[in-house]
Coordinates of C-alpha atoms and ligand atoms in Angstrom, one line a residue:
M285 CA 105.4 92.2 128.3
R286 CA 105.3 95.8 129.5
P287 CA 106.8 98.2 126.9
Q288 CA 109.6 100.5 128.1
V289 CA 108.8 102.8 125.2
T290 CA 105.4 103.7 123.7
V291 CA 105.2 105.2 120.2
L292 CA 102.1 107.5 120.0
D293 CA 100.6 107.1 116.5
A294 CA 99.8 110.5 115.1
G295 CA 98.8 109.0 111.8
G296 CA 102.1 108.6 110.0
Q297 CA 103.0 105.7 107.9
Y298 CA 106.3 105.6 109.7
C299 CA 104.8 104.9 113.2
H300 CA 105.3 101.2 113.1
L301 CA 108.8 101.7 111.6
I302 CA 109.7 103.7 114.8
A303 CA 108.6 101.0 117.1
R304 CA 110.4 98.4 115.0
K305 CA 113.6 100.4 115.1
V306 CA 113.4 100.7 118.9
R307 CA 112.8 96.9 119.2
D308 CA 115.8 96.3 116.9
L309 CA 117.8 98.1 119.6
G310 CA 116.7 95.4 122.0
V311 CA 114.1 97.4 123.8
Y312 CA 110.4 96.3 123.8
A313 CA 108.2 99.0 122.3
E314 CA 104.5 99.2 121.5
V315 CA 102.3 101.6 119.5
A316 CA 99.3 103.3 121.1
P317 CA 96.8 106.0 119.9
S318 CA 98.3 109.5 120.2
E319 CA 95.6 110.6 122.6
T320 CA 96.4 107.9 125.2
P321 CA 96.1 109.6 128.7
A322 CA 99.4 110.4 130.4
A323 CA 98.2 108.4 133.4
E324 CA 98.1 105.2 131.2
L325 CA 101.7 105.9 130.2
A326 CA 103.0 106.1 133.8
G327 CA 105.9 103.7 134.2
R328 CA 107.2 104.0 130.6
K329 CA 110.8 105.0 130.3
G330 CA 110.2 107.0 127.2
V331 CA 107.5 108.1 124.7
I332 CA 107.9 108.9 121.1
I333 CA 105.4 110.9 119.1
S334 CA 105.3 109.9 115.5
G335 CA 104.9 111.9 112.3
G336 CA 101.6 112.3 110.6
P337 CA 100.0 113.9 107.5
S338 CA 98.1 116.6 109.5
S339 CA 98.8 120.2 110.4
V340 CA 98.4 121.2 114.1
Y341 CA 96.1 123.9 112.8
D342 CA 93.6 121.4 111.1
P343 CA 90.4 120.9 113.1
G344 CA 90.4 117.5 114.7
S345 CA 94.1 116.8 114.0
P346 CA 95.8 114.2 116.2
T347 CA 97.0 115.5 119.6
I348 CA 98.4 114.2 122.8
D349 CA 97.5 114.6 126.4
P350 CA 99.5 117.8 127.3
Q351 CA 100.2 116.4 130.8
L352 CA 102.5 114.0 129.1
L353 CA 105.0 116.8 128.5
H354 CA 105.1 117.5 132.3
A355 CA 105.1 113.9 133.5
G356 CA 108.9 113.6 133.9
I357 CA 109.0 110.9 131.2
P358 CA 111.4 111.7 128.3
V359 CA 109.6 112.4 125.1
L360 CA 110.9 112.5 121.5
G361 CA 108.7 114.2 118.9
I362 CA 109.3 113.3 115.3
C363 CA 108.1 115.5 112.4
Y364 CA 104.5 116.2 113.2
G365 CA 105.5 115.1 116.8
Q366 CA 107.9 118.0 116.9
Q367 CA 105.3 120.5 115.6
L368 CA 102.8 119.2 118.2
M369 CA 105.3 119.6 121.0
A370 CA 106.2 123.1 119.9
H371 CA 102.5 124.1 119.5
I372 CA 101.4 122.8 122.9
L373 CA 104.4 124.4 124.8
G374 CA 104.1 127.9 123.3
G375 CA 106.4 127.7 120.3
R376 CA 105.4 128.9 116.8
V377 CA 104.5 126.5 114.0
E378 CA 104.4 128.0 110.6
K379 CA 101.9 126.6 108.0
G380 CA 103.6 125.5 104.8
D381 CA 101.8 125.1 101.5
R382 CA 104.5 123.5 99.4
G383 CA 106.5 121.4 101.9
E384 CA 109.9 119.8 101.7
Y385 CA 110.2 116.1 100.7
G386 CA 113.5 114.3 100.3
F387 CA 117.1 114.6 101.4
A388 CA 118.4 117.6 103.4
Q389 CA 121.8 118.4 105.0
L390 CA 121.6 118.9 108.7
D391 CA 124.1 121.2 110.4
L392 CA 124.5 120.5 114.1
L393 CA 124.8 123.2 116.7
R394 CA 125.2 120.6 119.5
T395 CA 126.9 117.3 119.5
D396 CA 125.8 116.0 122.9
G397 CA 122.6 114.5 124.2
L398 CA 120.4 113.4 121.2
F399 CA 123.4 113.9 118.9
R400 CA 126.1 112.3 121.0
G401 CA 128.7 110.6 118.8
I402 CA 127.5 112.4 115.7
T403 CA 129.7 115.0 114.1
G404 CA 129.8 117.0 110.9
R405 CA 127.1 117.6 108.3
Q406 CA 124.5 114.8 108.2
Q407 CA 122.2 113.7 105.5
V408 CA 118.6 113.5 106.8
W409 CA 115.2 112.6 105.3
M410 CA 112.5 115.3 105.4
S411 CA 108.8 114.9 104.6
H412 CA 106.8 117.8 105.9
R413 CA 104.7 120.8 105.1
D414 CA 104.5 122.8 108.3
A415 CA 107.6 123.6 110.3
V416 CA 108.5 125.0 113.7
Q417 CA 109.5 128.6 113.3
D418 CA 110.3 129.4 117.0
P419 CA 110.9 126.7 119.6
P420 CA 109.0 126.9 122.9
P421 CA 110.5 128.9 125.7
G422 CA 113.4 127.0 127.4
F423 CA 114.2 125.0 124.3
D424 CA 117.5 125.0 122.5
V425 CA 117.8 124.6 118.7
L426 CA 120.1 121.6 118.1
G427 CA 120.4 121.7 114.4
S428 CA 119.2 123.4 111.2
T429 CA 119.0 122.7 107.4
S430 CA 118.9 125.3 104.7
T431 CA 115.1 125.4 104.7
C432 CA 114.3 124.5 108.2
T433 CA 115.9 126.5 111.0
V434 CA 114.5 124.3 113.8
A435 CA 115.4 120.9 112.4
A436 CA 116.0 119.6 116.0
M437 CA 115.3 121.1 119.4
A438 CA 115.4 120.1 123.1
S439 CA 114.8 121.1 126.6
A440 CA 117.2 118.5 128.0
E441 CA 116.5 119.2 131.7
R442 CA 112.8 118.4 131.1
G443 CA 113.7 115.4 128.9
L444 CA 111.9 116.8 125.9
Y445 CA 113.5 116.3 122.5
A446 CA 112.2 116.7 118.9
V447 CA 113.4 116.5 115.3
Q448 CA 111.7 117.6 112.1
F449 CA 113.3 114.9 110.0
H450 CA 112.8 111.1 110.2
P451 CA 115.5 109.3 112.2
E452 CA 113.7 106.0 111.7
V453 CA 114.2 105.7 107.9
A454 CA 117.3 104.3 106.2
H455 CA 117.7 107.6 104.3
T456 CA 118.8 109.2 107.6
P457 CA 122.1 107.3 108.2
C458 CA 122.7 108.8 111.7
G459 CA 119.1 108.0 112.7
T460 CA 119.9 104.8 114.5
Q461 CA 122.4 106.7 116.7
I462 CA 119.8 109.3 117.5
L463 CA 117.3 106.7 118.6
T464 CA 120.0 104.9 120.6
N465 CA 120.9 108.2 122.3
F466 CA 117.3 108.8 123.2
V467 CA 116.4 105.3 124.2
F468 CA 119.5 104.5 126.3
G469 CA 120.9 107.9 127.1
A470 CA 117.8 110.0 127.8
C471 CA 115.4 107.3 128.9
G472 CA 117.8 104.9 130.5
C473 CA 116.1 101.9 128.9
V474 CA 117.7 98.5 129.4
K475 CA 117.8 95.7 126.8
D476 CA 114.9 93.4 127.4
W477 CA 113.8 92.2 124.0
D478 CA 114.9 89.3 121.8
P479 CA 112.0 87.8 119.8
A480 CA 113.7 84.5 119.2
G481 CA 113.9 84.1 123.0
Q482 CA 110.1 84.3 123.3
V483 CA 109.4 80.8 121.9
Q484 CA 108.9 79.2 125.3
A485 CA 106.6 82.0 126.5
I486 CA 104.5 81.8 123.4
E487 CA 104.1 78.1 123.6
N488 CA 103.0 78.4 127.3
Q489 CA 100.5 81.0 126.3
I490 CA 99.1 78.7 123.5
R491 CA 98.6 75.9 126.0
A492 CA 97.0 78.3 128.5
V493 CA 94.5 79.6 125.9
A494 CA 93.7 76.3 124.2
K495 CA 93.2 74.3 127.4
D496 CA 91.9 71.0 126.3
R497 CA 90.7 72.3 122.9
N498 CA 92.3 71.7 119.5
I499 CA 93.3 74.4 117.0
F500 CA 92.6 74.6 113.3
F501 CA 94.1 77.0 110.8
F502 CA 93.4 78.1 107.3
V503 CA 97.1 78.4 106.2
S504 CA 98.2 80.5 103.3
G505 CA 101.7 79.0 103.0
G506 CA 103.1 82.5 103.8
V507 CA 105.6 83.2 106.6
D508 CA 103.1 84.3 109.3
S509 CA 100.6 81.4 109.1
T510 CA 103.5 78.9 108.9
V511 CA 105.2 80.2 111.9
A512 CA 102.0 80.5 113.9
Y513 CA 101.0 77.0 112.9
T514 CA 104.4 75.6 113.9
L515 CA 104.3 77.2 117.3
C516 CA 100.9 75.6 118.0
L517 CA 102.1 72.3 116.7
R518 CA 105.0 72.4 119.2
A519 CA 102.8 73.6 122.0
L520 CA 100.0 71.0 121.6
G521 CA 101.5 68.2 119.5
P522 CA 100.7 67.2 115.9
E523 CA 97.4 65.4 116.7
R524 CA 95.7 68.5 118.0
V525 CA 96.6 71.1 115.3
H526 CA 94.8 70.9 112.0
G527 CA 95.7 73.0 108.9
T528 CA 93.7 73.5 105.7
Y529 CA 95.2 75.1 102.6
V530 CA 92.8 76.3 100.0
D531 CA 94.1 75.9 96.5
T532 CA 92.4 78.7 94.6
G533 CA 94.1 77.9 91.3
L534 CA 95.4 81.4 91.4
M535 CA 98.7 80.6 93.0
R536 CA 102.2 80.4 91.5
Q537 CA 103.7 77.4 89.9
G538 CA 104.5 74.6 92.4
E539 CA 102.9 76.5 95.3
T540 CA 100.6 73.7 96.5
E541 CA 103.3 71.1 96.5
F542 CA 105.7 73.5 98.2
V543 CA 103.2 74.2 101.0
R544 CA 102.3 70.5 101.3
E545 CA 106.0 69.4 101.6
N546 CA 106.8 72.2 104.1
F547 CA 104.0 71.3 106.4
A548 CA 104.9 67.6 106.2
S549 CA 108.5 68.5 107.1
L550 CA 107.3 70.6 110.1
G551 CA 105.6 67.4 111.4
A552 CA 102.1 68.3 110.5
R553 CA 99.9 65.2 110.4
A554 CA 96.5 66.7 110.1
F555 CA 97.0 68.8 107.0
A556 CA 94.5 69.1 104.1
V557 CA 94.5 70.7 100.7
E558 CA 91.1 71.9 99.5
D559 CA 91.1 72.0 95.7
A560 CA 88.8 74.9 94.8
A561 CA 90.4 75.9 91.5
Q562 CA 87.4 75.2 89.3
Q563 CA 85.1 77.0 91.7
F564 CA 87.3 80.2 91.6
L565 CA 87.8 80.0 87.8
S566 CA 84.2 79.7 87.0
A567 CA 83.2 82.5 89.3
L568 CA 85.9 84.8 87.7
K569 CA 85.2 83.9 84.1
S570 CA 83.9 87.3 83.0
A571 CA 85.5 89.5 85.6
V572 CA 87.7 92.4 84.2
Q573 CA 87.6 95.3 86.7
P574 CA 90.1 95.0 89.7
E575 CA 87.4 95.6 92.3
A576 CA 85.1 93.0 90.7
K577 CA 87.9 90.4 90.8
R578 CA 88.7 91.1 94.4
H579 CA 85.1 91.0 95.4
I580 CA 84.5 87.7 93.7
I581 CA 87.6 86.1 95.2
G582 CA 86.6 87.3 98.7
E583 CA 83.1 85.9 98.2
E584 CA 84.4 82.5 97.0
F585 CA 86.9 82.3 99.8
V586 CA 84.1 82.8 102.3
R587 CA 82.1 80.0 100.7
V588 CA 85.0 77.6 100.8
Q589 CA 85.8 78.4 104.4
Q590 CA 82.2 78.0 105.5
R591 CA 81.9 74.7 103.7
I592 CA 85.1 73.4 105.5
L593 CA 84.0 74.7 108.9
E594 CA 80.8 72.8 108.6
S595 CA 82.1 69.6 107.0
E596 CA 84.9 69.3 109.5
H597 CA 82.8 70.3 112.5
F598 CA 85.2 73.0 113.5
L599 CA 82.4 75.0 115.0
D600 CA 81.8 72.6 117.8
G601 CA 83.3 73.4 121.2
R602 CA 86.3 71.2 120.9
W603 CA 88.0 73.6 118.4
I604 CA 89.4 77.1 118.4
L605 CA 90.7 79.1 115.4
G606 CA 94.4 79.8 115.0
Q607 CA 95.5 82.8 112.9
G608 CA 98.9 84.2 111.8
T609 CA 97.9 87.9 112.5
I610 CA 101.0 90.0 113.2
Y611 CA 101.4 93.2 115.2
P612 CA 100.8 95.9 112.5
D613 CA 97.5 94.1 111.6
T614 CA 96.2 94.6 115.1
I615 CA 96.6 98.3 115.2
E616 CA 94.7 100.7 113.1
S617 CA 97.0 103.1 111.4
G618 CA 98.0 104.4 108.0
G619 CA 100.3 101.5 107.4
S620 CA 97.9 98.7 108.3
A621 CA 94.7 100.0 106.9
K622 CA 94.9 97.7 103.9
A623 CA 95.9 94.6 105.9
D624 CA 92.9 95.3 108.2
L625 CA 90.6 95.5 105.2
I626 CA 91.9 92.2 103.8
K627 CA 91.7 90.4 107.0
T628 CA 88.2 91.6 107.8
H629 CA 87.2 90.4 104.4
H630 CA 88.3 86.8 105.1
N631 CA 87.1 86.9 108.7
R632 CA 83.7 87.9 107.6
V633 CA 82.8 84.3 107.1
A634 CA 79.8 83.9 109.5
G635 CA 81.4 80.9 111.3
I636 CA 84.7 82.7 111.8
Q637 CA 83.1 85.9 113.0
K638 CA 81.2 83.8 115.6
L639 CA 84.5 82.1 116.8
I640 CA 86.0 85.6 117.2
D641 CA 83.0 86.9 119.0
D642 CA 83.1 84.0 121.4
G643 CA 86.9 84.5 122.0
R644 CA 87.6 81.1 120.5
I645 CA 90.7 82.4 118.6
I646 CA 94.4 82.3 119.1
E647 CA 96.9 84.6 117.4
P648 CA 100.4 83.7 118.8
L649 CA 102.2 86.3 116.7
A650 CA 99.9 89.3 117.5
S651 CA 102.7 91.3 119.2
F652 CA 105.5 90.7 116.6
Y653 CA 106.7 92.5 113.5
K654 CA 107.5 90.6 110.3
D655 CA 111.2 90.5 110.9
E656 CA 110.6 89.2 114.4
V657 CA 108.4 86.5 113.0
R658 CA 111.2 85.5 110.8
A659 CA 113.6 85.4 113.7
I660 CA 111.2 83.2 115.6
G661 CA 110.9 81.0 112.5
R662 CA 114.6 80.6 112.3
Q663 CA 114.7 79.7 116.0
L664 CA 112.1 77.0 115.2
G665 CA 114.2 75.6 112.4
I666 CA 111.9 76.5 109.6
A667 CA 113.6 76.5 106.2
P668 CA 115.1 79.8 105.0
E669 CA 113.4 79.3 101.6
L670 CA 110.1 79.7 103.3
L671 CA 111.1 82.5 105.8
D672 CA 112.8 84.7 103.2
R673 CA 110.0 84.5 100.6
H674 CA 108.9 87.8 99.0
P675 CA 105.4 88.8 100.1
F676 CA 102.7 87.5 97.8
P677 CA 99.1 88.8 97.7
G678 CA 96.2 86.7 98.9
P679 CA 94.2 87.0 95.6
G680 CA 97.3 85.7 93.9
L681 CA 97.9 85.8 90.1
A682 CA 94.4 87.1 89.6
I683 CA 95.5 90.7 90.3
R684 CA 98.5 90.3 88.1
C685 CA 96.6 89.0 85.1
L686 CA 94.9 92.0 83.4
C687 CA 91.8 91.4 81.3
A688 CA 90.2 93.2 78.4
T689 CA 86.7 93.1 76.8
L690 CA 87.4 95.1 73.7
E691 CA 90.0 95.2 71.0
A692 CA 91.7 98.6 70.9
P693 CA 94.8 100.1 69.1
V694 CA 97.9 101.7 70.7
E695 CA 98.1 105.4 70.2
K696 CA 101.2 107.3 69.2
L697 CA 102.0 110.3 71.4
Q698 CA 104.9 112.6 71.4
E699 CA 106.2 111.0 74.6
G700 CA 105.8 107.4 73.5
W701 CA 103.0 104.9 72.9
L702 CA 99.7 105.0 74.9
L703 CA 98.8 101.4 75.6
P704 CA 95.1 100.5 75.7
V705 CA 95.5 98.9 79.1
Q706 CA 94.6 100.4 82.4
S707 CA 96.2 99.8 85.8
V708 CA 95.7 100.9 89.3
G709 CA 97.6 103.8 90.9
V710 CA 97.6 105.9 94.0
Q711 CA 98.1 109.7 93.9
G712 CA 97.6 111.8 97.0
D713 CA 95.4 109.5 99.1
S714 CA 93.2 108.4 96.2
R715 CA 93.2 105.6 93.8
T716 CA 93.4 106.1 90.1
Y717 CA 92.7 103.7 87.2
R718 CA 94.5 105.0 84.1
A719 CA 96.3 104.0 80.9
V720 CA 100.0 103.0 80.6
L721 CA 102.6 104.9 78.6
A722 CA 105.3 102.8 76.9
I723 CA 108.6 104.5 76.1
D724 CA 111.4 103.3 74.0
G725 CA 114.1 101.8 76.3
F726 CA 115.3 103.0 79.6
P727 CA 115.6 106.7 80.5
D728 CA 118.7 108.1 82.1
S729 CA 117.0 109.5 85.1
H730 CA 114.7 107.8 87.7
E731 CA 112.7 111.0 87.7
E732 CA 111.7 110.7 84.1
S733 CA 108.6 108.5 84.7
S734 CA 107.3 110.7 87.5
S735 CA 107.6 113.9 85.5
L736 CA 105.8 112.3 82.5
I737 CA 103.0 111.2 84.9
N738 CA 102.8 114.7 86.4
K739 CA 102.5 116.2 82.9
M740 CA 100.0 113.7 81.5
D741 CA 96.6 113.3 83.1
R742 CA 95.7 110.2 81.1
I743 CA 98.4 107.9 82.6
N744 CA 99.6 106.7 86.0
R745 CA 102.3 104.3 84.9
V746 CA 105.3 104.3 82.5
V747 CA 106.9 101.2 81.2
A748 CA 110.0 100.6 79.0
E749 CA 109.6 98.6 75.9
V750 CA 112.2 95.8 76.2
W751 CA 111.3 93.4 73.4
T752 CA 108.3 92.9 71.1
S753 CA 107.6 90.2 68.5
A754 CA 105.9 92.7 66.2
K755 CA 106.2 96.5 65.9
L756 CA 104.5 98.1 68.9
R757 CA 102.4 100.2 66.6
D758 CA 100.8 97.0 65.2
M759 CA 100.0 95.6 68.7
R760 CA 96.5 95.9 70.1
A761 CA 94.5 95.2 73.2
V762 CA 93.3 91.6 72.7
P763 CA 90.1 90.6 74.6
G764 CA 91.1 88.2 77.3
F765 CA 89.8 87.0 80.7
L766 CA 91.0 85.0 83.7
T767 CA 91.1 81.7 81.8
A768 CA 93.1 78.7 82.7
E769 CA 95.1 79.3 79.5
R770 CA 96.1 82.9 80.4
L771 CA 96.7 82.1 84.0
G772 CA 98.9 79.2 82.8
R773 CA 100.8 81.6 80.6
L774 CA 101.4 84.0 83.5
R775 CA 102.4 81.2 85.8
H776 CA 104.9 80.0 83.2
A777 CA 106.4 83.6 82.9
D778 CA 106.5 84.1 86.6
A779 CA 108.3 80.7 87.2
I780 CA 110.9 81.7 84.6
V781 CA 111.5 85.1 86.2
R782 CA 111.6 83.5 89.7
R783 CA 114.1 80.9 88.6
L784 CA 116.5 83.3 86.9
T785 CA 116.4 86.0 89.6
H786 CA 117.0 83.4 92.2
A787 CA 120.0 81.9 90.3
S788 CA 121.5 85.3 89.8
G789 CA 121.0 86.5 93.4
F790 CA 118.9 89.4 92.1
D791 CA 116.0 88.3 94.3
H792 CA 118.0 89.6 97.3
A793 CA 118.2 93.1 95.7
V794 CA 114.4 93.4 95.6
W795 CA 111.6 93.4 98.2
Q796 CA 109.1 92.0 95.8
F797 CA 109.0 91.2 92.1
P798 CA 105.5 91.0 90.5
V799 CA 105.3 89.6 87.0
V800 CA 102.2 90.9 85.2
L801 CA 100.4 89.7 82.2
M802 CA 98.6 92.3 80.0
P803 CA 96.3 91.7 77.1
L804 CA 98.5 93.4 74.6
G805 CA 99.7 91.7 71.4
T806 CA 98.7 90.2 68.1
P807 CA 96.1 87.6 67.2
E808 CA 98.8 84.8 67.4
R809 CA 100.5 86.2 70.5
P810 CA 97.8 87.9 72.5
D811 CA 99.6 88.8 75.7
S812 CA 102.7 90.7 77.0
V813 CA 104.7 90.4 80.2
V814 CA 105.6 93.3 82.5
L815 CA 108.5 93.0 84.9
R816 CA 108.0 95.0 88.1
P817 CA 111.0 94.6 90.5
I818 CA 110.7 97.0 93.4
D819 CA 112.3 97.9 96.7
S820 CA 110.2 98.8 99.7
V821 CA 110.1 98.7 103.5
D822 CA 106.5 97.8 104.0
G823 CA 104.7 98.0 100.7
M824 CA 103.4 101.5 101.4
T825 CA 105.9 103.1 99.1
A826 CA 108.1 101.5 96.6
S827 CA 110.9 102.4 94.3
V828 CA 111.8 100.8 91.0
V829 CA 114.9 98.5 90.9
R830 CA 116.9 98.2 87.7
M831 CA 118.3 94.7 87.0
P832 CA 121.7 93.9 85.3
K833 CA 121.5 93.8 81.6
D834 CA 122.6 90.2 81.2
L835 CA 119.9 89.0 83.5
L836 CA 117.3 91.0 81.6
D837 CA 118.6 89.5 78.3
E838 CA 118.3 86.0 79.7
I839 CA 114.8 86.6 81.0
V840 CA 113.7 88.1 77.7
R841 CA 115.2 85.1 75.8
E842 CA 113.1 82.7 77.8
L843 CA 109.9 84.7 78.0
S844 CA 109.8 85.3 74.3
A845 CA 109.7 81.5 73.8
I846 CA 106.5 81.1 75.8
P847 CA 103.6 80.5 73.3
G848 CA 101.3 83.5 73.1
I849 CA 103.8 86.1 74.4
A850 CA 104.2 89.2 72.2
G851 CA 106.3 91.5 74.3
V852 CA 108.3 92.2 77.4
F853 CA 108.0 95.5 79.2
Y854 CA 109.7 96.9 82.4
D855 CA 107.7 99.0 84.8
L856 CA 109.6 102.3 85.6
T857 CA 107.0 103.7 88.0
N858 CA 107.6 104.2 91.7
K859 CA 104.7 104.0 94.3
P860 CA 103.3 106.6 94.4
P861 CA 102.1 107.4 91.7
A862 CA 101.6 103.7 90.7
T863 CA 100.8 100.9 93.0
I864 CA 103.0 97.8 93.3
E865 CA 100.3 95.5 91.9
W866 CA 98.6 96.3 88.5
E867 CA 95.3 94.5 89.4
Ligands
XMP1085 P1 99.9 97.9 96.2 O1 99.5 97.2 95.0 O2 98.7 98.4 96.9 O3 100.4 96.7 97.2 O4 100.9 98.9 96.1 C1 101.1 96.9 98.4 C2 101.5 95.6 98.9 O5 100.4 94.8 99.4 C3 100.3 93.6 98.7 N1 98.9 93.3 98.5 C4 98.2 92.3 99.1 N2 98.6 91.4 100.1 N3 96.4 90.5 100.1 C5 97.7 90.5 100.5 O6 98.0 89.7 101.4 C6 95.9 91.4 99.1 O7 94.8 91.4 98.7 C7 96.9 92.3 98.6 N4 96.8 93.3 97.7 C8 98.1 93.9 97.6 C9 101.1 93.7 97.4 O8 101.6 92.5 96.9 C10 102.2 94.7 97.9 O9 103.2 93.9 98.6

């Protein structure tokens, strides 16, 4: 399909969110590099320039083809997009060193055009350092906040609009109306997009690409690979689509059976489970560091895949590879860098790389976002339990089962207890690997953990002590590796938490809920469990979610009965400064 709106990616993590929001309005939008020549954008009804972390004054910062601003196509600049528009058209952008992050109150000077249907003070979400000081000649200021005089500007006759805040995020309640006004009012777009209505077209496409060849998949059991597999199954029939699920032994309780049953109910006849648990466990037996674990898992995956490709003769000309790649994975931008890295890793199997190089690959979901994949899945009649699952990382429980080589004591600090356990974090753009601070119970303010981390160089994470079998001061780091016993303990804890959060409905209040095992306890009870319920949009940032007290009590009651569990903690750290996974 030809997009009516193109979002130019200036490096912001919100770029895909903008395209998704436009599609949610029923208008097909795609993402393209910011420097896409104006000539290539001819025929678009509108263009949006995304935000980004740069300053227009940085050498090599993203820019756009200036012709675009004279092409007669309506353009909306968001955040960095506004600064870029002002900079190119002769306005003045002032360099900021501290920036403004968070909520602001927008006072509107105009309530037509971009702000039609919006009146009164509006809460908006700001995240910027530089700001437009003077709009370009011919532009009107449409709204201001206390710290940002040009919070919105336009030259309506030329179809040029810009806002400093982020209309695409939920924290800007009037954002959807602003995007609606731009897309339908300024651009004159018509509704042309309904992902669930695409099923026929996708199936036709699959038949056209496959011709008389069969398709094989390595399925993960996640939403994307299941929906992609089902589409191929419908397009070609069950005899011509093969799926293999690799059981790494690092998955959650009941996962292999769940996947097997689901694929059977989808009508898959050629479906195989490869039991590689022993292979993974023995390769991981002395791994401790997060990067080492990931590296070993990647290598073993490659080995298993190559073995299957060869033994099943998938490399001969009768087969092509099917993959559940979705749209954000196909475009290089801030938000998809990690997904790219993960996918390249698995694709690096020599055999798979050859299939890709030869064009023997089919990715039926490559132009869809996650929510759209779910809508297609619903249309196909795939069970909601499968479609609405929380995301689960490929390396599985291995990155939630922390290991230790040495015994070490906890350390009393003024702020709490410094645990002899390190976890991964992300501060600025770089990764940290630091200790965890345990505090006594839950603080009153959400900001407490961030301010402790800002103050203390040694930590990147704060947890609340919820229950311990012994006094925390008597607990120690207990040497422990990725053994079947410890993975079993974690699997047990994870299953309890999943069952209780599902029964209480709390699973709908969170985006993801990692349950982590850390090697902290006593000789009889060597491990502790950490609960990490978070809310997020895309995993790039995350905020802690507090659970109701009675649910927590019930979880603790059951977890404390697992043999070997010495404590239960609750992660109080947003991302950043911590990551979602502990690794
Ligand atoms: P972090 O820990 O970086 O996680 O805050 C962000 C999101 O990415 C998921 N994640 C992965 N997903 N393979 C995946 O498919 C991986 O290797 C992987 N590592 C992290 C994580 O669960 C969270 O949703």
